[in-house]
JSON list of C-alpha atoms in Angstrom, two decimals:
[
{"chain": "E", "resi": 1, "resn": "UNK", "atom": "CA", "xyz": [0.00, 0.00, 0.00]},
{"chain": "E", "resi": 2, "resn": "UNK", "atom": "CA", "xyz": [2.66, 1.90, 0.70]},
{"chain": "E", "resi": 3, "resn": "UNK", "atom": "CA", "xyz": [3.88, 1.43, -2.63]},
{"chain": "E", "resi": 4, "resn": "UNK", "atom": "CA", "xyz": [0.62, 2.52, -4.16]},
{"chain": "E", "resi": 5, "resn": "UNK", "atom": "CA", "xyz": [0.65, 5.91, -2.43]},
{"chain": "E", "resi": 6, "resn": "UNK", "atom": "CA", "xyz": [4.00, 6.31, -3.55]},
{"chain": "E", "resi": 7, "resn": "UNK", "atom": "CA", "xyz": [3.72, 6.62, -6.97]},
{"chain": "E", "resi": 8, "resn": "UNK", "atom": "CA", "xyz": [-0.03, 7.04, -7.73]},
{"chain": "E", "resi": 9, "resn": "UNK", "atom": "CA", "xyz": [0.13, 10.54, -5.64]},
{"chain": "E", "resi": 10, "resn": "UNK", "atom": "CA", "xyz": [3.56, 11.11, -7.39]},
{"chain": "E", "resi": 11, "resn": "UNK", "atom": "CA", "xyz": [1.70, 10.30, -11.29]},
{"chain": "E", "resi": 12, "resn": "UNK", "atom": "CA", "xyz": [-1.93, 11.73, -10.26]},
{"chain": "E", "resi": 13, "resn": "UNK", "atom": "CA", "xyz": [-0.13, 15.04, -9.10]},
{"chain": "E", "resi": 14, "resn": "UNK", "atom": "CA", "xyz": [2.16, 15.41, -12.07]},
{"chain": "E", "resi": 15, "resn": "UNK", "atom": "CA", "xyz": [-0.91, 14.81, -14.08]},
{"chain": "E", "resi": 16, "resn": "UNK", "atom": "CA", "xyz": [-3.15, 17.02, -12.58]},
{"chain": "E", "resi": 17, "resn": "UNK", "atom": "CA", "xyz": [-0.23, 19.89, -12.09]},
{"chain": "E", "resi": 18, "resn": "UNK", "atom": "CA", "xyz": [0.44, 19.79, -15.98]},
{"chain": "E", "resi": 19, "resn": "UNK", "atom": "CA", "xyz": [-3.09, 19.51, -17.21]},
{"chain": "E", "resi": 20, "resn": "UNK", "atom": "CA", "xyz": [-4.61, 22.19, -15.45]},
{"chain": "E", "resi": 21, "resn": "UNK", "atom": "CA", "xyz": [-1.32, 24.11, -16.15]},
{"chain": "E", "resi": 22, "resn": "UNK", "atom": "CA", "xyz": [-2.00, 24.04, -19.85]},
{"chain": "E", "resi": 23, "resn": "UNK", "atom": "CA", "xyz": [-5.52, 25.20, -19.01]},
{"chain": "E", "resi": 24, "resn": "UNK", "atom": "CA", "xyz": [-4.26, 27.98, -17.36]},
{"chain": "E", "resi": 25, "resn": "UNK", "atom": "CA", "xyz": [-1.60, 28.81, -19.79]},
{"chain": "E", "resi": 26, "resn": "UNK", "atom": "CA", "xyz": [-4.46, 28.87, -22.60]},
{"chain": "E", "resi": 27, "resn": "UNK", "atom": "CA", "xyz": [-7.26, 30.89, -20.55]},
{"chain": "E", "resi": 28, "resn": "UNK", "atom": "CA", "xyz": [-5.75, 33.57, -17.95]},
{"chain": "E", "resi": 29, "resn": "UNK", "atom": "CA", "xyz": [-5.01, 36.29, -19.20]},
{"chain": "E", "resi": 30, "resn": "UNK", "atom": "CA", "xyz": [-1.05, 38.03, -19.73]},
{"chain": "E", "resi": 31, "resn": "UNK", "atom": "CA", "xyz": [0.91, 34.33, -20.13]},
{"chain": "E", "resi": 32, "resn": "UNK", "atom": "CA", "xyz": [2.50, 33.14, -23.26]},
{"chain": "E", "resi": 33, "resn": "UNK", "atom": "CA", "xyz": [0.11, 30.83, -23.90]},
{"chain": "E", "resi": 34, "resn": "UNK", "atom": "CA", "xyz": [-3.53, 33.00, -23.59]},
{"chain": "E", "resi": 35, "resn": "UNK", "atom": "CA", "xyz": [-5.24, 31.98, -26.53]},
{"chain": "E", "resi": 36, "resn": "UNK", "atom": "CA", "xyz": [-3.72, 28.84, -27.55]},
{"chain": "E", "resi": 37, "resn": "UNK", "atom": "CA", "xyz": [-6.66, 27.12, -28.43]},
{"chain": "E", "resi": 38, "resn": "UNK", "atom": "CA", "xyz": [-8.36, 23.69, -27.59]},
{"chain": "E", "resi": 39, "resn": "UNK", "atom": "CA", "xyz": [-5.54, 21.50, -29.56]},
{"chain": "E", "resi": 40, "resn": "UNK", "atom": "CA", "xyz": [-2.86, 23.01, -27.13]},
{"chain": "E", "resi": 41, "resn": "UNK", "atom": "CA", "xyz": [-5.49, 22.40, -24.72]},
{"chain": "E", "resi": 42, "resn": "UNK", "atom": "CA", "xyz": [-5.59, 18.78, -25.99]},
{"chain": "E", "resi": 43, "resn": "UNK", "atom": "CA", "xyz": [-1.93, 18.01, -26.65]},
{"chain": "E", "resi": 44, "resn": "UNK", "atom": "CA", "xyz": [-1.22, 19.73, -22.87]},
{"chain": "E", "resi": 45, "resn": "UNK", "atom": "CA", "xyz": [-3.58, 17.03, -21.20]},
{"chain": "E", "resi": 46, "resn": "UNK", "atom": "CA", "xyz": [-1.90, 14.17, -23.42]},
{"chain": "E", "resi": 47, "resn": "UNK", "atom": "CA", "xyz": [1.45, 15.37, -22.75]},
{"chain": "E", "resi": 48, "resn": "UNK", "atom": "CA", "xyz": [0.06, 15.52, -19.10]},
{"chain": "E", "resi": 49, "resn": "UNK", "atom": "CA", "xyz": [-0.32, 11.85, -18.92]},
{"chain": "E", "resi": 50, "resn": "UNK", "atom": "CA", "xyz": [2.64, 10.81, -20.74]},
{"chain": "E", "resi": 51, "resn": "UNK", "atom": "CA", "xyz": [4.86, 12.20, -17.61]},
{"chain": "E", "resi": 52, "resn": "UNK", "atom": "CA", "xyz": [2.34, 11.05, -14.94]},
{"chain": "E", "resi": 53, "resn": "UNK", "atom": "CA", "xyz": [2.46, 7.43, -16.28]},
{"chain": "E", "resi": 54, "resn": "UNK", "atom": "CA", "xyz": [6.17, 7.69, -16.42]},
{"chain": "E", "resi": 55, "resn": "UNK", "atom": "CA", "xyz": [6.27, 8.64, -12.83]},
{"chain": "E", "resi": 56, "resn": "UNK", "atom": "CA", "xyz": [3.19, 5.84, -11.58]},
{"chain": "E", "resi": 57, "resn": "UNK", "atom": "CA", "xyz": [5.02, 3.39, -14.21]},
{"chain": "E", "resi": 58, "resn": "UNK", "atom": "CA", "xyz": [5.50, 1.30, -10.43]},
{"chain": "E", "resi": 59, "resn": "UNK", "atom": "CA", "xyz": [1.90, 0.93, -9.69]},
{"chain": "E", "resi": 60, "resn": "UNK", "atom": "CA", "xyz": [0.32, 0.35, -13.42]},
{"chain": "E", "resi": 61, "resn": "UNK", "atom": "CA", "xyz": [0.08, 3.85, -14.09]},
{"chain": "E", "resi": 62, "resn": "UNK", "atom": "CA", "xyz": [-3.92, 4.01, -13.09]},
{"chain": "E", "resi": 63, "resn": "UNK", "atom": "CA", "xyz": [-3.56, 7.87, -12.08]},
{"chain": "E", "resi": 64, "resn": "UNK", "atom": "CA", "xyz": [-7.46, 7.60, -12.51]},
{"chain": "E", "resi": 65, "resn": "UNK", "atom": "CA", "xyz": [-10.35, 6.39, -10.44]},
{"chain": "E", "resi": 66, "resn": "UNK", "atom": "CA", "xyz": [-11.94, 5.32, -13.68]},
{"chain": "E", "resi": 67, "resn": "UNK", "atom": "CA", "xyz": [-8.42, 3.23, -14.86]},
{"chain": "E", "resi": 68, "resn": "UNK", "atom": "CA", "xyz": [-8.81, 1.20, -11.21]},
{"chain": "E", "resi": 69, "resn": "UNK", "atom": "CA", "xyz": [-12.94, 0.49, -12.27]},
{"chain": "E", "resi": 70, "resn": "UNK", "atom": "CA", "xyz": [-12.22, -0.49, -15.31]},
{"chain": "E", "resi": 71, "resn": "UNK", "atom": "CA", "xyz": [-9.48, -2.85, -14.52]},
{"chain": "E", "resi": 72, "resn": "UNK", "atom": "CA", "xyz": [-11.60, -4.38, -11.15]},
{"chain": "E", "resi": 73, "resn": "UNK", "atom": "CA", "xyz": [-14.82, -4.42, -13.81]},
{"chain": "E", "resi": 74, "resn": "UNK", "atom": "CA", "xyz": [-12.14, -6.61, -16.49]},
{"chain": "E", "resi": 75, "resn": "UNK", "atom": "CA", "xyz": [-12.52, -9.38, -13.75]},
{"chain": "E", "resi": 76, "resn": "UNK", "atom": "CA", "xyz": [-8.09, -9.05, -13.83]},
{"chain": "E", "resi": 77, "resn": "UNK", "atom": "CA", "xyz": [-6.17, -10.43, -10.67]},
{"chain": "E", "resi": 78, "resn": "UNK", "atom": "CA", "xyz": [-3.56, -8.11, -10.38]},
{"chain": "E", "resi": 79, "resn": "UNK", "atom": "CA", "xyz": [-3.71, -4.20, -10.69]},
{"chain": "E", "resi": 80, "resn": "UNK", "atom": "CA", "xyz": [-0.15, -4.29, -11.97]},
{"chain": "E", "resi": 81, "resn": "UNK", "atom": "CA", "xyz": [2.96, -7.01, -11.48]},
{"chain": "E", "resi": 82, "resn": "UNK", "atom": "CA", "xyz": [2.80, -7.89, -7.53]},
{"chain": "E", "resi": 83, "resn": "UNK", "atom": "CA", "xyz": [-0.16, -5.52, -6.59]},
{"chain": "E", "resi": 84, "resn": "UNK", "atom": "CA", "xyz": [-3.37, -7.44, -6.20]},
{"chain": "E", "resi": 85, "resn": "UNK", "atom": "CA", "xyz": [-7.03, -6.80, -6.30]},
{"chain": "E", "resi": 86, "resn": "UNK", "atom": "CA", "xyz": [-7.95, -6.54, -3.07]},
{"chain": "E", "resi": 87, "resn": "UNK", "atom": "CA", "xyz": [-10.45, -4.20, -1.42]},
{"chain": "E", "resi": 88, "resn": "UNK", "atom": "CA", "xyz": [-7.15, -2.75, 0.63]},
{"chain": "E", "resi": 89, "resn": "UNK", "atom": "CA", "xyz": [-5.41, -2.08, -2.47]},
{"chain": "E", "resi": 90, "resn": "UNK", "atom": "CA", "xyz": [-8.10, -0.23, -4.63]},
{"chain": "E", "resi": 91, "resn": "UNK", "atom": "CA", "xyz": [-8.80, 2.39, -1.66]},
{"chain": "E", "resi": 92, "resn": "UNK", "atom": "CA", "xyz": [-5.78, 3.01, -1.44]},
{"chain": "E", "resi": 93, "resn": "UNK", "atom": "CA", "xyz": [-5.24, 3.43, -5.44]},
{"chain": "E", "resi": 94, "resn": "UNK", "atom": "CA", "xyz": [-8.40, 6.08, -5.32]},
{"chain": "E", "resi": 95, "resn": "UNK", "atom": "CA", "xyz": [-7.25, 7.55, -2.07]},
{"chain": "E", "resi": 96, "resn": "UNK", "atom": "CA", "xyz": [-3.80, 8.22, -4.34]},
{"chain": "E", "resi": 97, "resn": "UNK", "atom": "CA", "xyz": [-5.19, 9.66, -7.27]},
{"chain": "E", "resi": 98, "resn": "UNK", "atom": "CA", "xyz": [-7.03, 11.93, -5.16]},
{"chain": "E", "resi": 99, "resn": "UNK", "atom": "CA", "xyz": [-4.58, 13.25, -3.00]},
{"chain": "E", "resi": 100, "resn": "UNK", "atom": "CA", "xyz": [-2.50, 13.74, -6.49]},
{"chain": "E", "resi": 101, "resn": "UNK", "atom": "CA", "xyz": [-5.16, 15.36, -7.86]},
{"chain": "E", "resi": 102, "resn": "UNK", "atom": "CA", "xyz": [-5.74, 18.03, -4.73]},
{"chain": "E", "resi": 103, "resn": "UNK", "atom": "CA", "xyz": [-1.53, 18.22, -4.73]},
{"chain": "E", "resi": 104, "resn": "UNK", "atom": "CA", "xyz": [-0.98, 18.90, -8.60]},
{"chain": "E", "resi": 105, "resn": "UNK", "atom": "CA", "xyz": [-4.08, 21.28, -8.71]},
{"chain": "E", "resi": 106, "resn": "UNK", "atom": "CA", "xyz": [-2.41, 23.54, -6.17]},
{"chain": "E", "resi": 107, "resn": "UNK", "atom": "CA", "xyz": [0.73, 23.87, -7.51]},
{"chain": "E", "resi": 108, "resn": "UNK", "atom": "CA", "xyz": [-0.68, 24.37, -10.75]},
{"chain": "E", "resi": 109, "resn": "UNK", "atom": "CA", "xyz": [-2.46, 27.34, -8.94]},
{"chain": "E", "resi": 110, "resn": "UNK", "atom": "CA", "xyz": [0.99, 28.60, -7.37]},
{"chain": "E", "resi": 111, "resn": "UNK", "atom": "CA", "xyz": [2.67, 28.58, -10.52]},
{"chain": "E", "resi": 112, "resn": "UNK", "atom": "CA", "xyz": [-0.30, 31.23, -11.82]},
{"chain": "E", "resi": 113, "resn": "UNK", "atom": "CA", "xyz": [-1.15, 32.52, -8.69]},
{"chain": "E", "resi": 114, "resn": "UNK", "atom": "CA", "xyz": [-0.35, 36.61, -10.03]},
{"chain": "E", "resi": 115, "resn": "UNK", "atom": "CA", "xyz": [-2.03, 36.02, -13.25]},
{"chain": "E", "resi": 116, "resn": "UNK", "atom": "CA", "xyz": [-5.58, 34.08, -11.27]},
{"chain": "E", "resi": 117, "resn": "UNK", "atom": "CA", "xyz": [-5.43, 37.63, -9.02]},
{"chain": "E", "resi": 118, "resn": "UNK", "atom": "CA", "xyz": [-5.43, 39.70, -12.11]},
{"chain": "E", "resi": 119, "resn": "UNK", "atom": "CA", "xyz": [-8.90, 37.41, -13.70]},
{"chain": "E", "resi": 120, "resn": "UNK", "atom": "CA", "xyz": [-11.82, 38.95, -13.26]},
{"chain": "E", "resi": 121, "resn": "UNK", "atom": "CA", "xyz": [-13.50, 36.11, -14.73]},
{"chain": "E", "resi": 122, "resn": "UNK", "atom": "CA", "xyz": [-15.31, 33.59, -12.64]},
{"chain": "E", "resi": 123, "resn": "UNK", "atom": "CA", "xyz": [-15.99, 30.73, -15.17]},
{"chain": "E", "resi": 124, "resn": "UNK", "atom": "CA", "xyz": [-12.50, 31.58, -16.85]},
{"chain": "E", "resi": 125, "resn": "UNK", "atom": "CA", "xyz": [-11.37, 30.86, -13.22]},
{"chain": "E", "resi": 126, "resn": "UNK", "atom": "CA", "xyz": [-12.90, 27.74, -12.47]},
{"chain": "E", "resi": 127, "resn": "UNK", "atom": "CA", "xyz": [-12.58, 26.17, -16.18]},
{"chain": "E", "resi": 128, "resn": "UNK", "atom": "CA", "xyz": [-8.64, 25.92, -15.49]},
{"chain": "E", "resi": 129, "resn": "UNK", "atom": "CA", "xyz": [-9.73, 23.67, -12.46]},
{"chain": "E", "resi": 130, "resn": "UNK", "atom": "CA", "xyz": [-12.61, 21.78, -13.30]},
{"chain": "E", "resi": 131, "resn": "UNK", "atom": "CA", "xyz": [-14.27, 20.71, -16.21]},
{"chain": "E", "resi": 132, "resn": "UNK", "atom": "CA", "xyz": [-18.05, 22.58, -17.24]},
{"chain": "E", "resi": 133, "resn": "UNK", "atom": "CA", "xyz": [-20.75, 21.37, -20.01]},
{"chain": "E", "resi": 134, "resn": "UNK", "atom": "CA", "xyz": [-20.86, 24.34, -23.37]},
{"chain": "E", "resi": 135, "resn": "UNK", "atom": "CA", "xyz": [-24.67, 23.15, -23.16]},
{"chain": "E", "resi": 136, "resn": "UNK", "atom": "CA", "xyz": [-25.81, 22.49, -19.21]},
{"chain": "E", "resi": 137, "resn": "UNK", "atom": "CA", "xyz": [-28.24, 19.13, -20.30]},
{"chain": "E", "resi": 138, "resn": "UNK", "atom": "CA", "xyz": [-27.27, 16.76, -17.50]},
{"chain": "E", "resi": 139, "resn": "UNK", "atom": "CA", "xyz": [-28.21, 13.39, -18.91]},
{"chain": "E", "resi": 140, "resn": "UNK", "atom": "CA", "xyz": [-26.73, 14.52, -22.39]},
{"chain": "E", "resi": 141, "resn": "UNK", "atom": "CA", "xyz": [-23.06, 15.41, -20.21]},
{"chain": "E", "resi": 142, "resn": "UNK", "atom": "CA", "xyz": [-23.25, 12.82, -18.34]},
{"chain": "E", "resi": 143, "resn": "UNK", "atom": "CA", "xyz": [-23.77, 9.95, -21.46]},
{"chain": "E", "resi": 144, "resn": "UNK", "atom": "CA", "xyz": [-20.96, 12.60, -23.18]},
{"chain": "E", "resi": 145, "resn": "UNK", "atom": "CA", "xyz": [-19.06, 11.76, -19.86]},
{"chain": "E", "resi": 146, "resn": "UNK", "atom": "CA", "xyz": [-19.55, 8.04, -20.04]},
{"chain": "E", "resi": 147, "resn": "UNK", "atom": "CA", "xyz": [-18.90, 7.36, -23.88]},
{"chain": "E", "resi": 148, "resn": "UNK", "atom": "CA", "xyz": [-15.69, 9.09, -23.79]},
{"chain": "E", "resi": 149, "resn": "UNK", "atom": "CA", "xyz": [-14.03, 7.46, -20.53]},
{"chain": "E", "resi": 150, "resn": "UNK", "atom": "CA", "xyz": [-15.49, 3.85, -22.26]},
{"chain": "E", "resi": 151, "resn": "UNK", "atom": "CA", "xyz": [-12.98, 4.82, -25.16]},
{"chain": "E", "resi": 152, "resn": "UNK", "atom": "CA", "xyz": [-10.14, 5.59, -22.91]},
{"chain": "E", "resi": 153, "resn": "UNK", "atom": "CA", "xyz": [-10.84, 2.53, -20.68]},
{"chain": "E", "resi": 154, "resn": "UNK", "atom": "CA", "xyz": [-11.50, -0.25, -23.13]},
{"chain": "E", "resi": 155, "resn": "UNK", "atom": "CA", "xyz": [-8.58, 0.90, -25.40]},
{"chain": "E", "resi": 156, "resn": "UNK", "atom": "CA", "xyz": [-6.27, 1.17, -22.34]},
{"chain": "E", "resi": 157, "resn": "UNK", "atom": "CA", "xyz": [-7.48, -2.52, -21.42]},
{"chain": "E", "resi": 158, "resn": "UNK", "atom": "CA", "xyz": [-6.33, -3.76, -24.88]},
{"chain": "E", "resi": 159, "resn": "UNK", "atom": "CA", "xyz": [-3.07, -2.32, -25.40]},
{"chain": "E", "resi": 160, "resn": "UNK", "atom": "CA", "xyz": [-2.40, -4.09, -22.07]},
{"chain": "E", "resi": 161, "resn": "UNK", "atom": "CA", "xyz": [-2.95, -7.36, -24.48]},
{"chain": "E", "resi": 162, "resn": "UNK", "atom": "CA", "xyz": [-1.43, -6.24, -27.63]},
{"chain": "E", "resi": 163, "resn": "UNK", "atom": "CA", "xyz": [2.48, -6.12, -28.67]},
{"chain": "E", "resi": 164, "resn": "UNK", "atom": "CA", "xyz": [2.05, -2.30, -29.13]},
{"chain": "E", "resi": 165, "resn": "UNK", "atom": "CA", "xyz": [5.53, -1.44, -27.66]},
{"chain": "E", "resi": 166, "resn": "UNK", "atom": "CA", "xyz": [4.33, 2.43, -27.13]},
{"chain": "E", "resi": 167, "resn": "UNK", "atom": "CA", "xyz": [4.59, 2.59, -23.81]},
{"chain": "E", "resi": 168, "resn": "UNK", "atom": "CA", "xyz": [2.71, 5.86, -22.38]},
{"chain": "E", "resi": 169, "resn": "UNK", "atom": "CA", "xyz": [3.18, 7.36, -25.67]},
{"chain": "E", "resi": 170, "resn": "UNK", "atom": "CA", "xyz": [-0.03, 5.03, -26.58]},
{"chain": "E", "resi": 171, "resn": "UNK", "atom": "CA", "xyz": [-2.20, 6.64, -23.93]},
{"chain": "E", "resi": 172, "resn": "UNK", "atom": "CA", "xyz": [-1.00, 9.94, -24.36]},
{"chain": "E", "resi": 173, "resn": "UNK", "atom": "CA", "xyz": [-2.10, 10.01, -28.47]},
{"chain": "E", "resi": 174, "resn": "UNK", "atom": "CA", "xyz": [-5.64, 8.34, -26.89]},
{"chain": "E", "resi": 175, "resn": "UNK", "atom": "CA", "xyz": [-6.11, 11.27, -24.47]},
{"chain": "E", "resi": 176, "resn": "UNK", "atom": "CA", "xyz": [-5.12, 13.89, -27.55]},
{"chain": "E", "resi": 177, "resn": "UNK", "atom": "CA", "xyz": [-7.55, 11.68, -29.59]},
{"chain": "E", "resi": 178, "resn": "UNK", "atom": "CA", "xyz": [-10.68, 11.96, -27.14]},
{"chain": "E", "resi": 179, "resn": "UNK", "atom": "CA", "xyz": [-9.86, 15.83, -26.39]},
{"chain": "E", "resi": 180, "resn": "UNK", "atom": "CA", "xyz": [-9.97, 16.93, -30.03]},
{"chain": "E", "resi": 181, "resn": "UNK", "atom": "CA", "xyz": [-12.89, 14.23, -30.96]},
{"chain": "E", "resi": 182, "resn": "UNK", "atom": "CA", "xyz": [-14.99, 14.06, -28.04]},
{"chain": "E", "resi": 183, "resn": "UNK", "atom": "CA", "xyz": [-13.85, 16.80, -25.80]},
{"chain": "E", "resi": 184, "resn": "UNK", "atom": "CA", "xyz": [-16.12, 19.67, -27.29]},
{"chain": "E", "resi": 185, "resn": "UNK", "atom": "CA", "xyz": [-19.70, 19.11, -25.35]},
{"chain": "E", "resi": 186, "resn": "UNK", "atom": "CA", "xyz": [-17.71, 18.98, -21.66]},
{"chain": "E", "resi": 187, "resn": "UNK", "atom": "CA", "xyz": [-14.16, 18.97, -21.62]},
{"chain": "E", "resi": 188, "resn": "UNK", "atom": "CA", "xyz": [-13.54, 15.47, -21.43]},
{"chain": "E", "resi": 189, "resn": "UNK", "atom": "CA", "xyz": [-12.87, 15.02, -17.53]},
{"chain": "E", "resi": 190, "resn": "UNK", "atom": "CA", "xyz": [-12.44, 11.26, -18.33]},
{"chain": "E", "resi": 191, "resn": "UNK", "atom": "CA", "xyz": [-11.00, 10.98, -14.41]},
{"chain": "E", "resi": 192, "resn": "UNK", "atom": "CA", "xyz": [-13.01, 11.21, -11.60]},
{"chain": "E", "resi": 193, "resn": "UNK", "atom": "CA", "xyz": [-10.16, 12.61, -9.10]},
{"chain": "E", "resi": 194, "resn": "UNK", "atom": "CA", "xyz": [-8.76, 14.98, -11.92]},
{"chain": "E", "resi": 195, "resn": "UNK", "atom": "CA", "xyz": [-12.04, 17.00, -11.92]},
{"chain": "E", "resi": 196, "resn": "UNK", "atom": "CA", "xyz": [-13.00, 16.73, -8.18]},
{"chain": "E", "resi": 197, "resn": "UNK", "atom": "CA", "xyz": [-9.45, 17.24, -6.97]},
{"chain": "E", "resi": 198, "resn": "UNK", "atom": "CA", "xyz": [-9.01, 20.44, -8.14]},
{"chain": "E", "resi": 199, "resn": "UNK", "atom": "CA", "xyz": [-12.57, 21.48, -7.93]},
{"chain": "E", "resi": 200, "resn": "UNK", "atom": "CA", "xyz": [-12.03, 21.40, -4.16]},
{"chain": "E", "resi": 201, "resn": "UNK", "atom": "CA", "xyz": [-9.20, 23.42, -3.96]},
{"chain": "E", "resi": 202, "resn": "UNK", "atom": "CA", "xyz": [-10.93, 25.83, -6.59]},
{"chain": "E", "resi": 203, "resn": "UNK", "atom": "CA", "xyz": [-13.25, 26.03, -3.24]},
{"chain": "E", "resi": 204, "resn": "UNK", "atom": "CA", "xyz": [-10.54, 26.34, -0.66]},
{"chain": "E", "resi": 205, "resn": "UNK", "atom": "CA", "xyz": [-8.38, 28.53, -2.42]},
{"chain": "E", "resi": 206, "resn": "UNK", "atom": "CA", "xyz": [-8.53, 32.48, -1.67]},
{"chain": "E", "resi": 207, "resn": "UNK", "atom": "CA", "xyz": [-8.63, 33.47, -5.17]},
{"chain": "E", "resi": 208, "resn": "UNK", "atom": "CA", "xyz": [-9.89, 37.00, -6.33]},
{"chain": "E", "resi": 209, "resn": "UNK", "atom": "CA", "xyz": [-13.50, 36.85, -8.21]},
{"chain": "E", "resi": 210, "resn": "UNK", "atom": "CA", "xyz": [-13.38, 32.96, -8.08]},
{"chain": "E", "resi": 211, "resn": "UNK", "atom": "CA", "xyz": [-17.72, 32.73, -7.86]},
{"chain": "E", "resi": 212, "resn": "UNK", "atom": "CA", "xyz": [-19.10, 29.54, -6.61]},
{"chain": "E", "resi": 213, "resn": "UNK", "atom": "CA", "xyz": [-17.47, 25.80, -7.70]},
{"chain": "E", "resi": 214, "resn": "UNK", "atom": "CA", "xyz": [-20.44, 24.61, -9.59]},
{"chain": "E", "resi": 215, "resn": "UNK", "atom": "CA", "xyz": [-20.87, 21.36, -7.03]},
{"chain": "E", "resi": 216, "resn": "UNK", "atom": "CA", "xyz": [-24.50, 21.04, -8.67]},
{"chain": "E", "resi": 217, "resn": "UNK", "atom": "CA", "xyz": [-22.61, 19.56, -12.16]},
{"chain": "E", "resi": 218, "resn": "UNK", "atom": "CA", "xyz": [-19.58, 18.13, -10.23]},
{"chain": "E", "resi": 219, "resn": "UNK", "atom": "CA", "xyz": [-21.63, 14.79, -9.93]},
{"chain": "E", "resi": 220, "resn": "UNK", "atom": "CA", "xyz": [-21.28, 14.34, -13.95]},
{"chain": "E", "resi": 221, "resn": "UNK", "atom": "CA", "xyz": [-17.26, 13.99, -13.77]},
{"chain": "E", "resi": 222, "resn": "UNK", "atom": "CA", "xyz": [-17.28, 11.88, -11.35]},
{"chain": "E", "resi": 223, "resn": "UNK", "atom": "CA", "xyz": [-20.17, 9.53, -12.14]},
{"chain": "E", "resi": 224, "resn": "UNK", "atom": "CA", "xyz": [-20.14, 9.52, -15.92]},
{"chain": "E", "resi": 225, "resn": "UNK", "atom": "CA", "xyz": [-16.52, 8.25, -15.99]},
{"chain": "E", "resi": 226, "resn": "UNK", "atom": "CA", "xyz": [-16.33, 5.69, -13.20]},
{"chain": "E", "resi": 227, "resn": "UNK", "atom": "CA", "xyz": [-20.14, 4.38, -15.23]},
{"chain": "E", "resi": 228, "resn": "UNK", "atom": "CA", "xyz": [-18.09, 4.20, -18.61]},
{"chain": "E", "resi": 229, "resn": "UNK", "atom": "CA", "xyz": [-14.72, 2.76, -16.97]},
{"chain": "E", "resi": 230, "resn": "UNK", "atom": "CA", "xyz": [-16.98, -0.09, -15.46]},
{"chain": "E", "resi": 231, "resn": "UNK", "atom": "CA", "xyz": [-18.90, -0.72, -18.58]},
{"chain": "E", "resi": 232, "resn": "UNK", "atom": "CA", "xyz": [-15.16, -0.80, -20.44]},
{"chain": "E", "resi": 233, "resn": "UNK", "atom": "CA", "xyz": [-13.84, -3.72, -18.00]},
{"chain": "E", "resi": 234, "resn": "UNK", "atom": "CA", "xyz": [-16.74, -5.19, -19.32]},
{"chain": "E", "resi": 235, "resn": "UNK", "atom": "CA", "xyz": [-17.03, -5.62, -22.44]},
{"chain": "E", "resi": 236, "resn": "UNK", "atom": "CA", "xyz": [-12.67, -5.74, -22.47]},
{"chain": "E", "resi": 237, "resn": "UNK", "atom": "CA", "xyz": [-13.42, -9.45, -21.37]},
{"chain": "E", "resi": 238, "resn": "UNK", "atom": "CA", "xyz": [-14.60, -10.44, -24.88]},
{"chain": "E", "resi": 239, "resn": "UNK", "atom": "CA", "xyz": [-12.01, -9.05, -26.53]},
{"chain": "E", "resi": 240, "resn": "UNK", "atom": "CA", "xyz": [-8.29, -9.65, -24.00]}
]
C-alpha cells in the first residue's frame, strides 16, 4: 500500500499539475500561452499523462479512479505485477489519485497565482480547475461523460494485451484523440479525481472573483466516468 501511495500521488499530481497548467496557460489572461486554443489544450492534457504514467510506471500507471474500475470491472487479478485486487489495495489506489489530484491542482495554482489575481473572470477561473458542459443538459453530459471514458478505458485494457511497444506514448495520443474528438460538449474530464481534486481546492483557495465551484454539475465527472470505466472492463473481457 505503501507502494501505491508512492507513486499514484507522485503520477496523479504530475498529471493534474500539468493539465490544469496548460488550461491555465491557454485561458488567464497576460501568459504566453492566452489563446492557444483547444488542440494546445488537448496536446497539454496528453502530454500531461505521458509524464504522470512515467512517474506511476510502479503501480500500473492508473492515475485515474476510472483506470482502477475499469481494470476491477475486467474481472483481472492483479492491478499491476505484484499488486493485487484486493479491497485494501483499490482504496488506497483512489485515495492516491485523489490526494495527487488536490496536490498537482495547487501547484498548478501557485505557478499562476499573479495572473488568477489579475482574472476577473469567474468561469475563466474555475474552467482551469474543473471541467463545465458548453450546453448544461445533465443526462446529455453525463452519457458525453460516459462514452468518452469507455474509449479511454476499453482501449487502455487492450493495449495491455497487444504487442504495441508504445509505452505511455499510446495513452497519451488516446487522451489527444478523445480531447480533439470528443472533448467539445464537456471537456472530457475522463477521471473522476482529476475534476473533483481540483474542484475542491478551486473552493478552498482564496482566489480573487473565483464565484461559486459549480458542485450542482460536479456529480457528472465523477459519475459519468467511473459508469463508462466499469462498462469498459466489461465488455474488455470479450475481446483480452
Amino acid at each position: 500500500m505503501g507502494t501505491i501511495f508512492l507513486y499514484e500521488i507522485g503520477g496523479t499530481a504530475m498529471l493534474t499539475l500539468l493539465g490544469v497548467g496548460v488550461v491555465a496557460n491557454v485561458v488567464l489572461g497576460k501568459t504566453k500561452g492566452n489563446g492557444g486554443g483547444w488542440l494546445l489544450i488537448s496536446f497539454g492534457w496528453g502530454l500531461a499523462v505521458f509524464a504522470g504514467v512515467f512517474v506511476a510506471f510502479k503501480t500500473g500507471a492508473h492515475i485515474n479512479p476510472a483506470v482502477t474500475f475499469g481494470i476491477l470491472a475486467s474481472g483481472a487479478g492483479e492491478y499491476a505485477d505484484g499488486i493485487p485486487v484486493t479491497f485494501a489495495n483499490t482504496v488506497a489506489y483512489l485515495s492516491a489519485e485523489m490526494i495527487g489530484a488536490v496536490i498537482g491542482a495547487f501547484l498548478a495554482w501557485a505557478v499562476y497565482k499573479k495572473h488568477y489575481d489579475e482574472e476577473k473572470d469567474a468561469g475563466s477561473i474555475l474552467g482551469t480547475f474543473s471541467t463545465g458542459p458548453e450546453i448544461r443538459s445533465y443526462g446529455w453530459n453525463f452519457l458525453t461523460e460516459v462514452i468518452a471514458t469507455f474509449v479511454l478505458v476499453f482501449v487502455i485494457l487492450l493495449f495491455g494485451g497487444t504487442p504495441d511497444k508504445l509505452g505511455p506514448l499510446a495513452v497519451a495520443l488516446l487522451v489527444v484523440a478523445i480531447g480533439a474528438s470528443l472533448g467539445g460538449p464537456t471537456g472530457y474530464a475522463i477521471n473522476p479525481a482529476r475534476d473533483l481534486g481540483p474542484r475542491i481546492v478551486h473552493a478552498l483557495l482564496p482566489i480573487p472573483n473565483k464565484g461559486g465551484s459549480d458542485w450542482a454539475y460536479s456529480w457528472v465527472p465523477i459519475a459519468g466516468p467511473l459508469v463508462g470505466a466499469v462498462i469498459a472492463g466489461l465488455a474488455s473481457r470479450a475481446f483480452v
